[in-house]
PDB file of C-alpha atoms in Angstrom:
ATOM      1  CA  MET A   1      -0.192   0.238  -0.191  1.00 52.00           C
ATOM      2  CA  LYS A   2       2.502   1.874   1.516  1.00 50.00           C
ATOM      3  CA  LYS A   3       4.328   1.663  -2.522  1.00 49.00           C
ATOM      4  CA  ILE A   4       1.190   2.802  -4.384  1.00 44.00           C
ATOM      5  CA  ILE A   5       0.194   6.016  -2.327  1.00 40.00           C
ATOM      6  CA  THR A   6       4.320   7.141  -3.025  1.00 43.00           C
ATOM      7  CA  ALA A   7       3.785   5.655  -7.308  1.00 40.00           C
ATOM      8  CA  VAL A   8       0.799   8.129  -6.803  1.00 38.00           C
ATOM      9  CA  ALA A   9       2.704  11.005  -5.393  1.00 44.00           C
ATOM     10  CA  CYS A  10       5.807  11.081  -7.321  1.00 47.00           C
ATOM     11  CA  ALA A  11       2.840  11.157 -10.754  1.00 42.00           C
ATOM     12  CA  SER A  12       1.047  13.574  -9.656  1.00 42.00           C
ATOM     13  CA  LEU A  13       4.815  15.922  -8.401  1.00 43.00           C
ATOM     14  CA  LEU A  14       5.931  15.396 -12.172  1.00 46.00           C
ATOM     15  CA  SER A  15       2.486  16.173 -14.174  1.00 44.00           C
ATOM     16  CA  ALA A  16       3.477  20.151 -11.840  1.00 49.00           C
ATOM     17  CA  CYS A  17       6.604  20.351 -14.286  1.00 66.00           C
ATOM     18  CA  ALA A  18       6.220  22.995 -17.214  1.00 66.00           C
ATOM     19  CA  SER A  19       6.179  21.610 -20.522  1.00 74.00           C
ATOM     20  CA  SER A  20       8.883  22.112 -22.746  1.00 74.00           C
ATOM     21  CA  PRO A  21       7.968  24.682 -24.939  1.00 73.00           C
ATOM     22  CA  ASP A  22       9.072  22.529 -28.405  1.00 77.00           C
ATOM     23  CA  LYS A  23       6.763  19.337 -27.042  1.00 82.00           C
ATOM     24  CA  ILE A  24       3.682  21.655 -27.263  1.00 86.00           C
ATOM     25  CA  SER A  25       1.595  20.623 -30.307  1.00 90.00           C
ATOM     26  CA  ALA A  26      -0.495  24.322 -31.707  1.00 91.00           C
ATOM     27  CA  SER A  27      -3.924  24.295 -30.772  1.00 92.00           C
ATOM     28  CA  TYR A  28      -6.782  24.069 -33.779  1.00 94.00           C
ATOM     29  CA  VAL A  29      -7.631  27.677 -34.994  1.00 94.00           C
ATOM     30  CA  SER A  30      -9.377  28.679 -38.092  1.00 94.00           C
ATOM     31  CA  PRO A  31      -8.162  30.679 -40.349  1.00 93.00           C
ATOM     32  CA  VAL A  32     -11.541  32.174 -41.243  1.00 94.00           C
ATOM     33  CA  GLN A  33     -11.137  34.788 -38.840  1.00 93.00           C
ATOM     34  CA  TYR A  34      -8.585  36.715 -41.332  1.00 94.00           C
ATOM     35  CA  SER A  35     -10.472  36.099 -43.845  1.00 92.00           C
ATOM     36  CA  ASN A  36     -11.116  40.055 -44.184  1.00 95.00           C
ATOM     37  CA  TYR A  37      -6.603  40.510 -44.071  1.00 96.00           C
ATOM     38  CA  ASP A  38      -5.244  41.920 -46.196  1.00 95.00           C
ATOM     39  CA  CYS A  39      -1.225  40.018 -47.570  1.00 94.00           C
ATOM     40  CA  ASP A  40      -0.154  43.442 -46.186  1.00 94.00           C
ATOM     41  CA  GLN A  41      -2.836  42.921 -42.007  1.00 95.00           C
ATOM     42  CA  ILE A  42      -2.410  39.193 -42.493  1.00 95.00           C
ATOM     43  CA  ARG A  43       1.634  40.024 -43.056  1.00 94.00           C
ATOM     44  CA  ALA A  44       1.717  42.562 -39.658  1.00 95.00           C
ATOM     45  CA  GLU A  45      -0.575  39.822 -37.816  1.00 95.00           C
ATOM     46  CA  LEU A  46       2.731  36.933 -38.371  1.00 94.00           C
ATOM     47  CA  GLY A  47       4.701  39.279 -36.871  1.00 93.00           C
ATOM     48  CA  ARG A  48       3.221  40.008 -33.952  1.00 95.00           C
ATOM     49  CA  VAL A  49       2.122  36.470 -33.085  1.00 95.00           C
ATOM     50  CA  SER A  50       5.418  35.245 -34.528  1.00 92.00           C
ATOM     51  CA  GLY A  51       7.346  37.878 -31.772  1.00 94.00           C
ATOM     52  CA  LYS A  52       4.503  36.635 -29.583  1.00 94.00           C
ATOM     53  CA  VAL A  53       5.327  32.856 -29.494  1.00 93.00           C
ATOM     54  CA  ARG A  54       8.732  33.797 -28.908  1.00 93.00           C
ATOM     55  CA  GLU A  55       8.674  35.679 -25.344  1.00 92.00           C
ATOM     56  CA  VAL A  56       6.241  33.078 -24.521  1.00 90.00           C
ATOM     57  CA  ALA A  57       8.497  29.865 -25.450  1.00 89.00           C
ATOM     58  CA  GLY A  58      11.132  31.321 -23.686  1.00 88.00           C
ATOM     59  CA  ALA A  59       8.968  31.608 -20.528  1.00 86.00           C
ATOM     60  CA  GLN A  60       7.948  28.337 -21.076  1.00 83.00           C
ATOM     61  CA  LYS A  61      11.251  27.089 -21.615  1.00 84.00           C
ATOM     62  CA  GLN A  62      12.283  29.187 -18.675  1.00 81.00           C
ATOM     63  CA  GLN A  63      10.229  27.127 -16.242  1.00 77.00           C
ATOM     64  CA  SER A  64      10.050  23.916 -17.838  1.00 75.00           C
ATOM     65  CA  THR A  65      13.932  23.854 -17.076  1.00 75.00           C
ATOM     66  CA  ASN A  66      13.617  24.905 -13.235  1.00 67.00           C
ATOM     67  CA  ASP A  67      11.298  22.317 -13.225  1.00 62.00           C
ATOM     68  CA  ALA A  68      13.846  20.105 -14.035  1.00 65.00           C
ATOM     69  CA  ILE A  69      16.036  21.432 -11.146  1.00 61.00           C
ATOM     70  CA  VAL A  70      13.888  21.429  -8.207  1.00 59.00           C
ATOM     71  CA  MET A  71      12.942  17.886  -9.290  1.00 61.00           C
ATOM     72  CA  GLY A  72      16.400  16.529  -9.510  1.00 59.00           C
ATOM     73  CA  VAL A  73      16.947  18.731  -6.249  1.00 54.00           C
ATOM     74  CA  GLY A  74      13.802  17.638  -4.739  1.00 53.00           C
ATOM     75  CA  LEU A  75      14.416  13.842  -6.066  1.00 53.00           C
ATOM     76  CA  VAL A  76      18.433  13.329  -4.809  1.00 51.00           C
ATOM     77  CA  VAL A  77      18.930  15.609  -2.190  1.00 54.00           C
ATOM     78  CA  PHE A  78      16.085  17.307  -0.206  1.00 53.00           C
ATOM     79  CA  TRP A  79      12.311  16.514  -1.120  1.00 55.00           C
ATOM     80  CA  PRO A  80      10.715  19.573   0.484  1.00 59.00           C
ATOM     81  CA  ALA A  81      12.026  21.335  -2.568  1.00 52.00           C
ATOM     82  CA  LEU A  82       8.812  19.388  -5.058  1.00 53.00           C
ATOM     83  CA  PHE A  83       6.537  21.717  -3.526  1.00 57.00           C
ATOM     84  CA  PHE A  84       7.940  24.049  -5.251  1.00 56.00           C
ATOM     85  CA  LEU A  85       7.135  23.145  -8.690  1.00 52.00           C
ATOM     86  CA  SER A  86       5.657  26.009 -10.570  1.00 52.00           C
ATOM     87  CA  ALA A  87       1.726  24.936 -10.921  1.00 52.00           C
ATOM     88  CA  GLY A  88       0.876  27.695 -12.153  1.00 54.00           C
ATOM     89  CA  ASN A  89       3.335  28.969 -13.564  1.00 64.00           C
ATOM     90  CA  ASP A  90       3.457  26.798 -17.028  1.00 70.00           C
ATOM     91  CA  ARG A  91       1.955  29.348 -20.016  1.00 81.00           C
ATOM     92  CA  LYS A  92       1.610  25.471 -21.852  1.00 85.00           C
ATOM     93  CA  GLU A  93      -2.717  26.810 -22.986  1.00 90.00           C
ATOM     94  CA  GLU A  94      -1.600  29.951 -24.366  1.00 90.00           C
ATOM     95  CA  LEU A  95       1.042  28.904 -26.072  1.00 89.00           C
ATOM     96  CA  SER A  96      -0.356  25.746 -27.548  1.00 92.00           C
ATOM     97  CA  ARG A  97      -2.990  28.559 -28.152  1.00 94.00           C
ATOM     98  CA  LEU A  98      -0.214  31.209 -30.249  1.00 95.00           C
ATOM     99  CA  LYS A  99       0.890  28.416 -32.061  1.00 95.00           C
ATOM    100  CA  GLY A 100      -2.120  27.669 -33.158  1.00 96.00           C
ATOM    101  CA  GLU A 101      -3.021  31.091 -34.622  1.00 96.00           C
ATOM    102  CA  TYR A 102       0.254  30.788 -36.355  1.00 95.00           C
ATOM    103  CA  ASP A 103      -0.649  28.497 -38.570  1.00 95.00           C
ATOM    104  CA  ALA A 104      -3.627  29.942 -39.091  1.00 96.00           C
ATOM    105  CA  LEU A 105      -2.681  33.252 -40.219  1.00 95.00           C
ATOM    106  CA  GLU A 106      -0.283  31.017 -42.590  1.00 94.00           C
ATOM    107  CA  GLN A 107      -2.873  29.126 -44.273  1.00 94.00           C
ATOM    108  CA  ALA A 108      -4.664  32.208 -44.910  1.00 94.00           C
ATOM    109  CA  ALA A 109      -1.439  33.650 -46.417  1.00 94.00           C
ATOM    110  CA  ILE A 110      -1.445  30.897 -48.673  1.00 92.00           C
ATOM    111  CA  GLN A 111      -5.256  31.107 -49.712  1.00 92.00           C
ATOM    112  CA  LYS A 112      -4.604  34.586 -50.705  1.00 92.00           C
ATOM    113  CA  ASN A 113      -1.373  34.316 -52.790  1.00 92.00           C
ATOM    114  CA  CYS A 114      -0.039  36.949 -50.363  1.00 90.00           C
ATOM    115  CA  PRO A 115       3.933  36.626 -51.120  1.00 88.00           C
ATOM    116  CA  VAL A 116       4.739  36.271 -47.794  1.00 78.00           C
ATOM    117  CA  ALA A 117       3.079  32.792 -47.881  1.00 60.00           C
ATOM    118  CA  ALA A 118       5.530  32.149 -50.197  1.00 60.00           C
ATOM    119  CA  GLU A 119       8.496  33.514 -47.538  1.00 65.00           C
ATOM    120  CA  LEU A 120       6.948  31.030 -44.797  1.00 62.00           C
ATOM    121  CA  ARG A 121       7.424  28.005 -47.332  1.00 55.00           C
ATOM    122  CA  ALA A 122      11.455  28.549 -47.656  1.00 57.00           C
ATOM    123  CA  GLY A 123      12.089  29.689 -44.616  1.00 56.00           C
ATOM    124  CA  ARG A 124      10.906  25.959 -43.497  1.00 53.00           C
ATOM    125  CA  GLY A 125      11.917  24.641 -46.072  1.00 40.00           C
ATOM    126  CA  GLY A 126       9.772  23.542 -47.811  1.00 39.00           C
TER     127      GLY A 126
END
């Protein structure tokens, strides 16, 4: 019984760790919301969303790193440190939404044959 309780406690602590930004997938955002945008507006919005993705991904990466350090210290040296894992600072949902917005903007640019669509395809190696 004690092993089961320990396993459940460890699992719950591990789930409190912030995810690495590269492991967070984009949530679906419909490109229809950008149907009234012209190519210049799409380009500007892509720039804004791209900057926000970098900002949030950086914060998420830092939180993920901090959680990994706390987890290592907590498991090896001082188990009460595990209570400092950041359940509240995880920005996974925000990053997922922003990645989805970026994808939707890319789709809108392609649908409108905007010059930025060719740049996006070239930048992704395709």
